[in-house]
PDB file of C-alpha atoms in Angstrom:
ATOM      1  CA  MET Q1379      84.603 182.853  91.975  1.00 50.00           C
ATOM      2  CA  SER Q1380      86.084 181.303  95.295  1.00 49.00           C
ATOM      3  CA  VAL Q1381      84.097 180.650  98.928  1.00 47.00           C
ATOM      4  CA  LYS Q1382      86.321 182.642 101.182  1.00 50.00           C
ATOM      5  CA  GLY Q1383      83.334 184.562 103.741  1.00 48.00           C
ATOM      6  CA  SER Q1384      83.699 185.811 107.320  1.00 56.00           C
ATOM      7  CA  ALA Q1385      81.500 186.371 109.473  1.00 53.00           C
ATOM      8  CA  GLY Q1386      78.864 189.950 109.892  1.00 79.00           C
ATOM      9  CA  PRO Q1387      79.839 192.870 107.532  1.00 88.00           C
ATOM     10  CA  ALA Q1388      83.158 190.958 106.177  1.00 89.00           C
ATOM     11  CA  GLY Q1389      81.206 188.562 104.469  1.00 88.00           C
ATOM     12  CA  ARG Q1390      78.676 190.665 103.263  1.00 89.00           C
ATOM     13  CA  MET Q1391      80.867 193.173 101.612  1.00 90.00           C
ATOM     14  CA  GLN Q1392      81.678 190.001  99.728  1.00 88.00           C
ATOM     15  CA  ILE Q1393      77.915 189.279  98.362  1.00 91.00           C
ATOM     16  CA  ALA Q1394      77.571 192.975  97.714  1.00 91.00           C
ATOM     17  CA  ARG Q1395      79.997 193.217  95.899  1.00 90.00           C
ATOM     18  CA  SER Q1396      80.184 190.061  93.929  1.00 91.00           C
ATOM     19  CA  LEU Q1397      75.644 190.635  92.709  1.00 93.00           C
ATOM     20  CA  GLN Q1398      77.561 194.571  91.538  1.00 92.00           C
ATOM     21  CA  ALA Q1399      80.331 192.930  89.254  1.00 91.00           C
ATOM     22  CA  MET Q1400      77.208 190.267  88.416  1.00 93.00           C
ATOM     23  CA  LEU Q1401      74.746 193.388  87.671  1.00 92.00           C
ATOM     24  CA  LYS Q1402      77.182 195.231  85.500  1.00 92.00           C
ATOM     25  CA  ARG Q1403      78.040 192.241  82.981  1.00 92.00           C
ATOM     26  CA  VAL Q1404      74.543 192.785  82.503  1.00 93.00           C
ATOM     27  CA  PRO Q1405      73.801 196.048  80.362  1.00 90.00           C
ATOM     28  CA  GLY Q1406      70.921 198.044  80.900  1.00 90.00           C
ATOM     29  CA  ARG Q1407      70.045 194.914  83.723  1.00 92.00           C
ATOM     30  CA  THR Q1408      68.210 198.000  86.510  1.00 93.00           C
ATOM     31  CA  GLN Q1409      67.437 196.945  90.053  1.00 94.00           C
ATOM     32  CA  THR Q1410      63.981 197.401  89.502  1.00 95.00           C
ATOM     33  CA  GLU Q1411      64.527 194.671  86.738  1.00 95.00           C
ATOM     34  CA  VAL Q1412      66.729 192.639  88.546  1.00 96.00           C
ATOM     35  CA  ALA Q1413      63.706 192.217  90.983  1.00 95.00           C
ATOM     36  CA  ARG Q1414      61.298 191.893  88.783  1.00 96.00           C
ATOM     37  CA  ILE Q1415      63.012 188.987  87.527  1.00 96.00           C
ATOM     38  CA  ALA Q1416      64.196 188.053  91.122  1.00 95.00           C
ATOM     39  CA  GLY Q1417      60.332 188.261  93.039  1.00 96.00           C
ATOM     40  CA  VAL Q1418      61.434 190.802  95.491  1.00 96.00           C
ATOM     41  CA  SER Q1419      61.064 194.798  96.112  1.00 95.00           C
ATOM     42  CA  GLY Q1420      62.991 196.481  95.060  1.00 94.00           C
ATOM     43  CA  ALA Q1421      64.238 197.799  98.922  1.00 95.00           C
ATOM     44  CA  THR Q1422      65.097 194.293  99.132  1.00 95.00           C
ATOM     45  CA  VAL Q1423      67.653 194.088  96.270  1.00 95.00           C
ATOM     46  CA  THR Q1424      69.075 197.673  97.665  1.00 94.00           C
ATOM     47  CA  ARG Q1425      69.513 195.673 101.352  1.00 93.00           C
ATOM     48  CA  TYR Q1426      72.109 192.578  98.574  1.00 93.00           C
ATOM     49  CA  LEU Q1427      74.019 195.568  97.615  1.00 93.00           C
ATOM     50  CA  ASP Q1428      74.566 196.840 100.424  1.00 91.00           C
ATOM     51  CA  TRP Q1429      77.704 195.798 102.754  1.00 90.00           C
ATOM     52  CA  ARG Q1430      76.282 198.329 105.785  1.00 87.00           C
ATOM     53  CA  ASP Q1431      72.640 196.927 105.945  1.00 84.00           C
ATOM     54  CA  ARG Q1432      72.204 194.432 108.835  1.00 78.00           C
ATOM     55  CA  ALA Q1433      69.181 192.829 108.047  1.00 81.00           C
ATOM     56  CA  ARG Q1434      69.240 188.468 107.934  1.00 85.00           C
ATOM     57  CA  LEU Q1435      70.453 187.285 104.530  1.00 90.00           C
ATOM     58  CA  THR Q1436      68.997 184.174 103.314  1.00 92.00           C
ATOM     59  CA  VAL Q1437      69.424 180.880 101.419  1.00 93.00           C
ATOM     60  CA  PRO Q1438      65.858 181.636  98.588  1.00 95.00           C
ATOM     61  CA  THR Q1439      66.479 185.586  97.933  1.00 95.00           C
ATOM     62  CA  ILE Q1440      70.199 185.242  97.042  1.00 95.00           C
ATOM     63  CA  ARG Q1441      69.411 182.177  94.803  1.00 95.00           C
ATOM     64  CA  ALA Q1442      66.324 184.019  92.691  1.00 96.00           C
ATOM     65  CA  LEU Q1443      69.415 187.825  92.947  1.00 96.00           C
ATOM     66  CA  ALA Q1444      71.821 185.738  91.325  1.00 95.00           C
ATOM     67  CA  ASP Q1445      69.777 183.550  88.908  1.00 96.00           C
ATOM     68  CA  ALA Q1446      68.785 187.630  88.160  1.00 96.00           C
ATOM     69  CA  CYS Q1447      72.024 188.849  87.464  1.00 95.00           C
ATOM     70  CA  ASP Q1448      72.610 185.807  85.264  1.00 94.00           C
ATOM     71  CA  ALA Q1449      75.252 184.416  87.190  1.00 94.00           C
ATOM     72  CA  THR Q1450      77.091 180.901  86.591  1.00 93.00           C
ATOM     73  CA  PRO Q1451      75.568 178.302  88.108  1.00 93.00           C
ATOM     74  CA  GLU Q1452      79.826 178.254  89.901  1.00 92.00           C
ATOM     75  CA  GLU Q1453      79.265 182.086  90.897  1.00 91.00           C
ATOM     76  CA  ARG Q1454      75.259 181.447  92.086  1.00 93.00           C
ATOM     77  CA  ASP Q1455      76.168 177.628  94.657  1.00 92.00           C
ATOM     78  CA  ALA Q1456      79.229 180.204  96.252  1.00 89.00           C
ATOM     79  CA  LEU Q1457      77.566 182.916  97.090  1.00 92.00           C
ATOM     80  CA  VAL Q1458      74.506 180.626  98.860  1.00 92.00           C
ATOM     81  CA  GLU Q1459      77.083 178.646 100.311  1.00 89.00           C
ATOM     82  CA  LEU Q1460      78.574 182.736 101.411  1.00 87.00           C
ATOM     83  CA  VAL Q1461      74.514 183.076 102.934  1.00 89.00           C
ATOM     84  CA  ARG Q1462      74.797 179.585 104.592  1.00 87.00           C
ATOM     85  CA  THR Q1463      77.905 180.258 106.376  1.00 81.00           C
ATOM     86  CA  GLN Q1464      77.060 183.676 108.181  1.00 78.00           C
ATOM     87  CA  ALA Q1465      77.065 183.972 111.776  1.00 74.00           C
ATOM     88  CA  ASP Q1466      77.826 186.589 114.226  1.00 72.00           C
ATOM     89  CA  GLY Q1467      81.593 186.666 114.704  1.00 80.00           C
ATOM     90  CA  TRP Q1468      82.609 185.804 118.954  1.00 80.00           C
ATOM     91  CA  TRP Q1469      81.954 190.347 118.975  1.00 83.00           C
ATOM     92  CA  VAL Q1470      78.304 189.609 118.882  1.00 78.00           C
ATOM     93  CA  ARG Q1471      78.753 187.677 122.539  1.00 78.00           C
ATOM     94  CA  HIS Q1472      79.903 190.609 124.217  1.00 82.00           C
ATOM     95  CA  SER Q1473      76.676 192.843 124.969  1.00 83.00           C
ATOM     96  CA  VAL Q1474      79.759 195.852 125.272  1.00 88.00           C
ATOM     97  CA  VAL Q1475      80.954 195.565 122.274  1.00 87.00           C
ATOM     98  CA  PRO Q1476      79.465 198.654 120.314  1.00 88.00           C
ATOM     99  CA  ASP Q1477      77.443 198.254 117.129  1.00 86.00           C
ATOM    100  CA  TRP Q1478      79.777 200.418 115.012  1.00 88.00           C
ATOM    101  CA  MET Q1479      83.082 198.645 116.294  1.00 91.00           C
ATOM    102  CA  ASP Q1480      81.050 195.544 114.847  1.00 89.00           C
ATOM    103  CA  PRO Q1481      82.628 195.853 110.542  1.00 91.00           C
ATOM    104  CA  LEU Q1482      85.976 196.540 112.517  1.00 93.00           C
ATOM    105  CA  LEU Q1483      86.377 192.985 113.834  1.00 92.00           C
ATOM    106  CA  SER Q1484      84.209 191.395 111.420  1.00 91.00           C
ATOM    107  CA  PHE Q1485      87.025 192.887 108.647  1.00 93.00           C
ATOM    108  CA  GLU Q1486      90.294 192.003 111.326  1.00 94.00           C
ATOM    109  CA  ASP Q1487      88.653 188.537 110.974  1.00 91.00           C
ATOM    110  CA  TYR Q1488      88.893 188.570 108.121  1.00 91.00           C
ATOM    111  CA  ALA Q1489      92.366 190.572 106.553  1.00 94.00           C
ATOM    112  CA  THR Q1490      95.827 189.636 106.170  1.00 95.00           C
ATOM    113  CA  TYR Q1491      96.759 192.902 106.787  1.00 97.00           C
ATOM    114  CA  GLU Q1492      96.718 195.572 109.050  1.00 98.00           C
ATOM    115  CA  HIS Q1493      97.979 198.941 108.668  1.00 98.00           C
ATOM    116  CA  VAL Q1494      97.932 201.728 111.164  1.00 98.00           C
ATOM    117  CA  TYR Q1495      98.550 204.876 111.767  1.00 97.00           C
ATOM    118  CA  CYS Q1496      98.033 206.116 116.091  1.00 96.00           C
ATOM    119  CA  ASN Q1497      98.908 209.148 116.776  1.00 94.00           C
ATOM    120  CA  GLN Q1498      97.772 208.878 120.543  1.00 94.00           C
ATOM    121  CA  LEU Q1499      97.413 206.440 122.010  1.00 96.00           C
ATOM    122  CA  VAL Q1500      98.561 202.449 121.247  1.00 98.00           C
ATOM    123  CA  PRO Q1501      96.053 200.617 119.536  1.00 97.00           C
ATOM    124  CA  GLY Q1502      93.337 198.416 120.416  1.00 96.00           C
ATOM    125  CA  LEU Q1503      95.433 195.872 119.689  1.00 97.00           C
ATOM    126  CA  LEU Q1504      99.026 195.929 121.439  1.00 98.00           C
ATOM    127  CA  GLN Q1505      97.529 197.479 124.643  1.00 98.00           C
ATOM    128  CA  THR Q1506      98.663 195.603 127.793  1.00 98.00           C
ATOM    129  CA  LYS Q1507      95.436 194.994 129.934  1.00 98.00           C
ATOM    130  CA  ALA Q1508      96.742 197.348 132.034  1.00 98.00           C
ATOM    131  CA  TYR Q1509      97.017 199.817 130.404  1.00 98.00           C
ATOM    132  CA  ALA Q1510      93.777 199.131 128.138  1.00 97.00           C
ATOM    133  CA  LEU Q1511      92.380 199.092 131.837  1.00 97.00           C
ATOM    134  CA  ALA Q1512      93.258 202.185 132.839  1.00 97.00           C
ATOM    135  CA  LEU Q1513      92.935 203.997 129.485  1.00 96.00           C
ATOM    136  CA  HIS Q1514      89.304 202.958 129.760  1.00 95.00           C
ATOM    137  CA  GLN Q1515      88.937 204.477 133.702  1.00 95.00           C
ATOM    138  CA  LYS Q1516      90.133 207.634 132.337  1.00 93.00           C
ATOM    139  CA  GLN Q1517      87.837 207.678 129.365  1.00 90.00           C
ATOM    140  CA  GLU Q1518      84.453 206.381 131.368  1.00 89.00           C
ATOM    141  CA  PRO Q1519      85.167 207.092 135.345  1.00 89.00           C
ATOM    142  CA  ARG Q1520      81.002 206.516 135.435  1.00 92.00           C
ATOM    143  CA  LEU Q1521      80.648 202.763 134.012  1.00 91.00           C
ATOM    144  CA  ALA Q1522      80.191 200.496 136.878  1.00 94.00           C
ATOM    145  CA  ALA Q1523      84.027 198.830 137.193  1.00 94.00           C
ATOM    146  CA  GLU Q1524      82.034 195.603 136.119  1.00 94.00           C
ATOM    147  CA  VAL Q1525      81.731 196.892 132.635  1.00 94.00           C
ATOM    148  CA  ILE Q1526      84.976 198.210 132.302  1.00 95.00           C
ATOM    149  CA  GLU Q1527      86.605 194.686 133.201  1.00 95.00           C
ATOM    150  CA  GLN Q1528      84.222 193.408 130.782  1.00 95.00           C
ATOM    151  CA  LYS Q1529      85.286 195.817 127.996  1.00 94.00           C
ATOM    152  CA  VAL Q1530      88.651 194.961 129.154  1.00 96.00           C
ATOM    153  CA  LYS Q1531      88.179 191.423 128.425  1.00 95.00           C
ATOM    154  CA  ALA Q1532      86.626 191.767 124.814  1.00 94.00           C
ATOM    155  CA  ARG Q1533      89.100 194.006 123.793  1.00 95.00           C
ATOM    156  CA  LEU Q1534      91.921 191.000 124.851  1.00 96.00           C
ATOM    157  CA  GLU Q1535      89.918 188.665 123.158  1.00 95.00           C
ATOM    158  CA  ARG Q1536      90.216 190.611 119.614  1.00 95.00           C
ATOM    159  CA  GLN Q1537      94.062 190.642 119.909  1.00 97.00           C
ATOM    160  CA  THR Q1538      93.785 186.731 119.805  1.00 95.00           C
ATOM    161  CA  ILE Q1539      94.196 186.675 116.410  1.00 95.00           C
ATOM    162  CA  LEU Q1540      97.621 187.840 115.640  1.00 96.00           C
ATOM    163  CA  ASP Q1541      98.258 184.267 117.188  1.00 94.00           C
ATOM    164  CA  ARG Q1542      95.930 182.699 114.468  1.00 91.00           C
ATOM    165  CA  SER Q1543      97.353 180.629 112.029  1.00 90.00           C
ATOM    166  CA  PRO Q1544      98.052 181.934 109.383  1.00 89.00           C
ATOM    167  CA  SER Q1545      98.460 184.856 111.001  1.00 91.00           C
ATOM    168  CA  PRO Q1546      97.559 188.459 109.698  1.00 95.00           C
ATOM    169  CA  HIS Q1547     100.187 191.407 109.478  1.00 97.00           C
ATOM    170  CA  LEU Q1548     100.347 194.284 111.609  1.00 98.00           C
ATOM    171  CA  TRP Q1549     102.217 197.434 110.757  1.00 98.00           C
ATOM    172  CA  VAL Q1550     101.885 199.787 112.597  1.00 98.00           C
ATOM    173  CA  VAL Q1551     103.091 203.805 111.936  1.00 98.00           C
ATOM    174  CA  MET Q1552     103.021 205.467 116.331  1.00 97.00           C
ATOM    175  CA  ASP Q1553     103.710 208.822 116.818  1.00 96.00           C
ATOM    176  CA  GLU Q1554     106.638 209.574 119.550  1.00 96.00           C
ATOM    177  CA  ALA Q1555     103.302 211.363 121.054  1.00 96.00           C
ATOM    178  CA  VAL Q1556     102.008 207.514 122.054  1.00 97.00           C
ATOM    179  CA  LEU Q1557     104.994 207.200 123.910  1.00 96.00           C
ATOM    180  CA  ARG Q1558     104.731 209.744 126.177  1.00 94.00           C
ATOM    181  CA  ARG Q1559     101.314 210.489 126.923  1.00 95.00           C
ATOM    182  CA  ARG Q1560     101.199 208.984 130.533  1.00 94.00           C
ATOM    183  CA  VAL Q1561      98.154 206.392 130.592  1.00 96.00           C
ATOM    184  CA  GLY Q1562      97.866 205.010 133.980  1.00 95.00           C
ATOM    185  CA  ASP Q1563     101.382 205.421 136.464  1.00 94.00           C
ATOM    186  CA  ASN Q1564     105.134 204.562 135.716  1.00 94.00           C
ATOM    187  CA  GLU Q1565     104.554 200.570 136.280  1.00 96.00           C
ATOM    188  CA  VAL Q1566     101.476 200.679 133.423  1.00 97.00           C
ATOM    189  CA  MET Q1567     103.690 202.627 131.333  1.00 97.00           C
ATOM    190  CA  ALA Q1568     106.710 200.313 132.419  1.00 97.00           C
ATOM    191  CA  GLY Q1569     104.533 197.676 131.145  1.00 97.00           C
ATOM    192  CA  GLN Q1570     102.741 198.315 128.138  1.00 98.00           C
ATOM    193  CA  LEU Q1571     106.481 199.532 126.296  1.00 97.00           C
ATOM    194  CA  ASP Q1572     107.614 196.215 127.158  1.00 97.00           C
ATOM    195  CA  HIS Q1573     104.763 194.838 125.248  1.00 98.00           C
ATOM    196  CA  LEU Q1574     105.592 197.022 122.329  1.00 98.00           C
ATOM    197  CA  ARG Q1575     109.169 195.348 122.444  1.00 97.00           C
ATOM    198  CA  ALA Q1576     108.637 192.572 122.657  1.00 97.00           C
ATOM    199  CA  MET Q1577     105.004 192.604 119.817  1.00 97.00           C
ATOM    200  CA  SER Q1578     107.798 194.404 117.392  1.00 96.00           C
ATOM    201  CA  GLN Q1579     109.943 190.811 116.928  1.00 95.00           C
ATOM    202  CA  ARG Q1580     107.160 188.528 116.011  1.00 96.00           C
ATOM    203  CA  PRO Q1581     107.782 188.119 112.314  1.00 96.00           C
ATOM    204  CA  ASN Q1582     104.299 188.796 111.804  1.00 97.00           C
ATOM    205  CA  ILE Q1583     104.742 192.281 113.009  1.00 98.00           C
ATOM    206  CA  ASP Q1584     106.412 195.545 112.084  1.00 98.00           C
ATOM    207  CA  LEU Q1585     106.185 198.736 114.063  1.00 98.00           C
ATOM    208  CA  GLN Q1586     108.216 202.214 113.888  1.00 98.00           C
ATOM    209  CA  ILE Q1587     108.098 205.483 115.728  1.00 98.00           C
ATOM    210  CA  LEU Q1588     107.433 208.841 114.113  1.00 96.00           C
ATOM    211  CA  PRO Q1589     110.136 211.241 115.823  1.00 95.00           C
ATOM    212  CA  PHE Q1590     108.595 214.636 116.975  1.00 94.00           C
ATOM    213  CA  ASP Q1591     112.004 216.195 115.348  1.00 91.00           C
ATOM    214  CA  SER Q1592     110.343 214.455 112.304  1.00 90.00           C
ATOM    215  CA  GLY Q1593     108.690 217.340 112.201  1.00 87.00           C
ATOM    216  CA  ALA Q1594     104.469 217.966 110.026  1.00 87.00           C
ATOM    217  CA  THR Q1595     103.661 214.236 108.610  1.00 86.00           C
ATOM    218  CA  GLY Q1596     102.074 213.264 106.040  1.00 83.00           C
ATOM    219  CA  ALA Q1597      98.610 212.268 107.846  1.00 81.00           C
ATOM    220  CA  GLY Q1598      98.697 216.552 107.925  1.00 79.00           C
ATOM    221  CA  SER Q1599      95.960 216.963 110.580  1.00 75.00           C
ATOM    222  CA  GLY Q1600      93.841 213.827 110.454  1.00 79.00           C
ATOM    223  CA  GLY Q1601      94.478 211.237 113.541  1.00 88.00           C
ATOM    224  CA  HIS Q1602      94.504 207.626 113.599  1.00 93.00           C
ATOM    225  CA  PHE Q1603      92.411 205.432 110.910  1.00 96.00           C
ATOM    226  CA  VAL Q1604      93.194 201.600 110.296  1.00 97.00           C
ATOM    227  CA  LEU Q1605      93.485 200.099 106.727  1.00 97.00           C
ATOM    228  CA  LEU Q1606      92.112 196.607 106.450  1.00 97.00           C
ATOM    229  CA  GLY Q1607      92.777 194.489 103.332  1.00 94.00           C
ATOM    230  CA  ARG Q1608      93.442 191.202 101.453  1.00 93.00           C
ATOM    231  CA  ASP Q1609      94.765 190.876  98.373  1.00 91.00           C
ATOM    232  CA  ASP Q1610      93.780 187.515  96.324  1.00 85.00           C
ATOM    233  CA  ALA Q1611      95.013 187.742  93.032  1.00 80.00           C
ATOM    234  CA  HIS Q1612      93.265 184.552  91.840  1.00 81.00           C
ATOM    235  CA  ASP Q1613      89.632 186.295  92.721  1.00 79.00           C
ATOM    236  CA  PRO Q1614      89.220 190.119  92.540  1.00 75.00           C
ATOM    237  CA  LEU Q1615      86.088 189.390  94.626  1.00 74.00           C
ATOM    238  CA  ALA Q1616      87.763 187.628  97.804  1.00 82.00           C
ATOM    239  CA  SER Q1617      90.189 190.177  98.571  1.00 87.00           C
ATOM    240  CA  MET Q1618      88.613 193.390 100.725  1.00 90.00           C
ATOM    241  CA  SER Q1619      90.184 196.511 100.848  1.00 94.00           C
ATOM    242  CA  VAL Q1620      88.844 199.405 104.041  1.00 96.00           C
ATOM    243  CA  VAL Q1621      89.899 202.006 105.646  1.00 97.00           C
ATOM    244  CA  TYR Q1622      88.127 202.449 109.846  1.00 97.00           C
ATOM    245  CA  LEU Q1623      88.219 205.346 110.812  1.00 95.00           C
ATOM    246  CA  GLU Q1624      87.514 206.131 114.252  1.00 87.00           C
ATOM    247  CA  LEU Q1625      85.756 208.961 116.453  1.00 85.00           C
ATOM    248  CA  HIS Q1626      83.682 209.445 119.430  1.00 81.00           C
ATOM    249  CA  ARG Q1627      81.309 206.896 119.906  1.00 81.00           C
ATOM    250  CA  ARG Q1628      81.268 206.033 116.415  1.00 87.00           C
ATOM    251  CA  GLY Q1629      82.576 204.339 113.148  1.00 89.00           C
ATOM    252  CA  VAL Q1630      83.357 206.001 109.458  1.00 94.00           C
ATOM    253  CA  TYR Q1631      84.004 203.522 106.988  1.00 95.00           C
ATOM    254  CA  LEU Q1632      85.832 203.773 103.401  1.00 96.00           C
ATOM    255  CA  ASP Q1633      85.791 201.700 100.941  1.00 93.00           C
ATOM    256  CA  ASP Q1634      85.504 203.617  97.515  1.00 94.00           C
ATOM    257  CA  PRO Q1635      88.620 202.599  95.966  1.00 93.00           C
ATOM    258  CA  ASN Q1636      89.835 206.474  95.854  1.00 96.00           C
ATOM    259  CA  ASP Q1637      89.526 207.173  99.616  1.00 96.00           C
ATOM    260  CA  VAL Q1638      91.442 203.533 100.117  1.00 96.00           C
ATOM    261  CA  GLN Q1639      93.961 204.947  97.272  1.00 96.00           C
ATOM    262  CA  GLY Q1640      94.436 207.623  99.236  1.00 96.00           C
ATOM    263  CA  TYR Q1641      94.607 206.288 102.362  1.00 96.00           C
ATOM    264  CA  LYS Q1642      97.186 203.475 100.993  1.00 96.00           C
ATOM    265  CA  LEU Q1643      99.348 206.717 100.080  1.00 96.00           C
ATOM    266  CA  MET Q1644      99.146 208.568 103.078  1.00 95.00           C
ATOM    267  CA  PHE Q1645     100.774 205.221 105.080  1.00 96.00           C
ATOM    268  CA  ASP Q1646     103.443 205.434 102.457  1.00 96.00           C
ATOM    269  CA  TYR Q1647     104.148 209.145 103.663  1.00 95.00           C
ATOM    270  CA  LEU Q1648     104.075 207.649 107.406  1.00 96.00           C
ATOM    271  CA  ARG Q1649     106.143 205.004 107.149  1.00 96.00           C
ATOM    272  CA  SER Q1650     108.515 206.711 104.904  1.00 96.00           C
ATOM    273  CA  GLN Q1651     109.126 209.134 107.868  1.00 95.00           C
ATOM    274  CA  ALA Q1652     108.714 207.539 110.580  1.00 97.00           C
ATOM    275  CA  VAL Q1653     112.521 205.794 112.099  1.00 97.00           C
ATOM    276  CA  ASP Q1654     113.083 202.416 110.162  1.00 97.00           C
ATOM    277  CA  THR Q1655     112.381 199.361 112.754  1.00 97.00           C
ATOM    278  CA  ALA Q1656     115.288 198.659 114.247  1.00 96.00           C
ATOM    279  CA  GLY Q1657     116.180 201.738 115.017  1.00 97.00           C
ATOM    280  CA  SER Q1658     112.185 202.016 116.543  1.00 97.00           C
ATOM    281  CA  LEU Q1659     113.163 199.816 118.766  1.00 96.00           C
ATOM    282  CA  ASN Q1660     115.542 201.696 120.840  1.00 96.00           C
ATOM    283  CA  ARG Q1661     113.653 204.671 121.030  1.00 95.00           C
ATOM    284  CA  LEU Q1662     111.943 201.876 122.369  1.00 96.00           C
ATOM    285  CA  THR Q1663     113.624 200.953 124.388  1.00 95.00           C
ATOM    286  CA  ASP Q1664     114.886 204.962 125.509  1.00 95.00           C
ATOM    287  CA  VAL Q1665     111.367 205.575 126.657  1.00 95.00           C
ATOM    288  CA  ARG Q1666     111.017 202.702 128.855  1.00 94.00           C
ATOM    289  CA  GLN Q1667     114.553 202.508 130.261  1.00 94.00           C
ATOM    290  CA  GLU Q1668     113.032 206.840 131.374  1.00 92.00           C
ATOM    291  CA  LEU Q1669     110.955 205.253 133.468  1.00 88.00           C
ATOM    292  CA  GLN Q1670     112.881 204.001 135.761  1.00 77.00           C
TER     293      GLN Q1670
END
């Protein structure tokens, strides 16, 4: 197992999946037995096997659990290194970033690709400052201006993952409704459309528009979703695949293989229905000209 951990939930997912895989290699060894051998409580074992738990991980405990799961010395040392390198991501210092977004930002930090379907709003990674500001002002009109400004600042900092090296591959299928829905005034929308045109021409970004005349879509009655992943053929435990669904003031994360595969298939259907990247750039240009 290689050490390719990340801050927060992404690193914890790798630790949890590694322990689960080791445990499966030992026939008949239950979590209760692992707890007894490791000298910890059953609740502690459960915490280390669940990436969603936010309690602090420790080196002595991960070493004891690895030994109780009959890990090889190399596997144990890799897990210990993952725990040692666990650190808070940049978003933790932003008090305006809600706890339910912690996993999303952690997975984005670790992922090598991100597939997004949006049917209402421009996804956060592609929003301009003016668009994000207008959006927050409309969604949260009672918030103080300085709080909204901090939220916009955090959103822009999140976008820096698109500039890192190597950069993740972002593939967005955007419903035409997103282009037609006015957020802010004409100037804000014109700037946002110009930004989408520029970003769509980056080598690590693909943007496809799903036009109204495509009819019913592969998403059915579903809405915005994000599929984040990292594939590592040499080390499957370093791989990751998770779906993020954003609801009002909370996020839902799906990592069951059947759920993830269902959303991968849905995304394939959506991009097959959408206009290709060259045609989508033309559509962006047409809508932009309507604002002049």
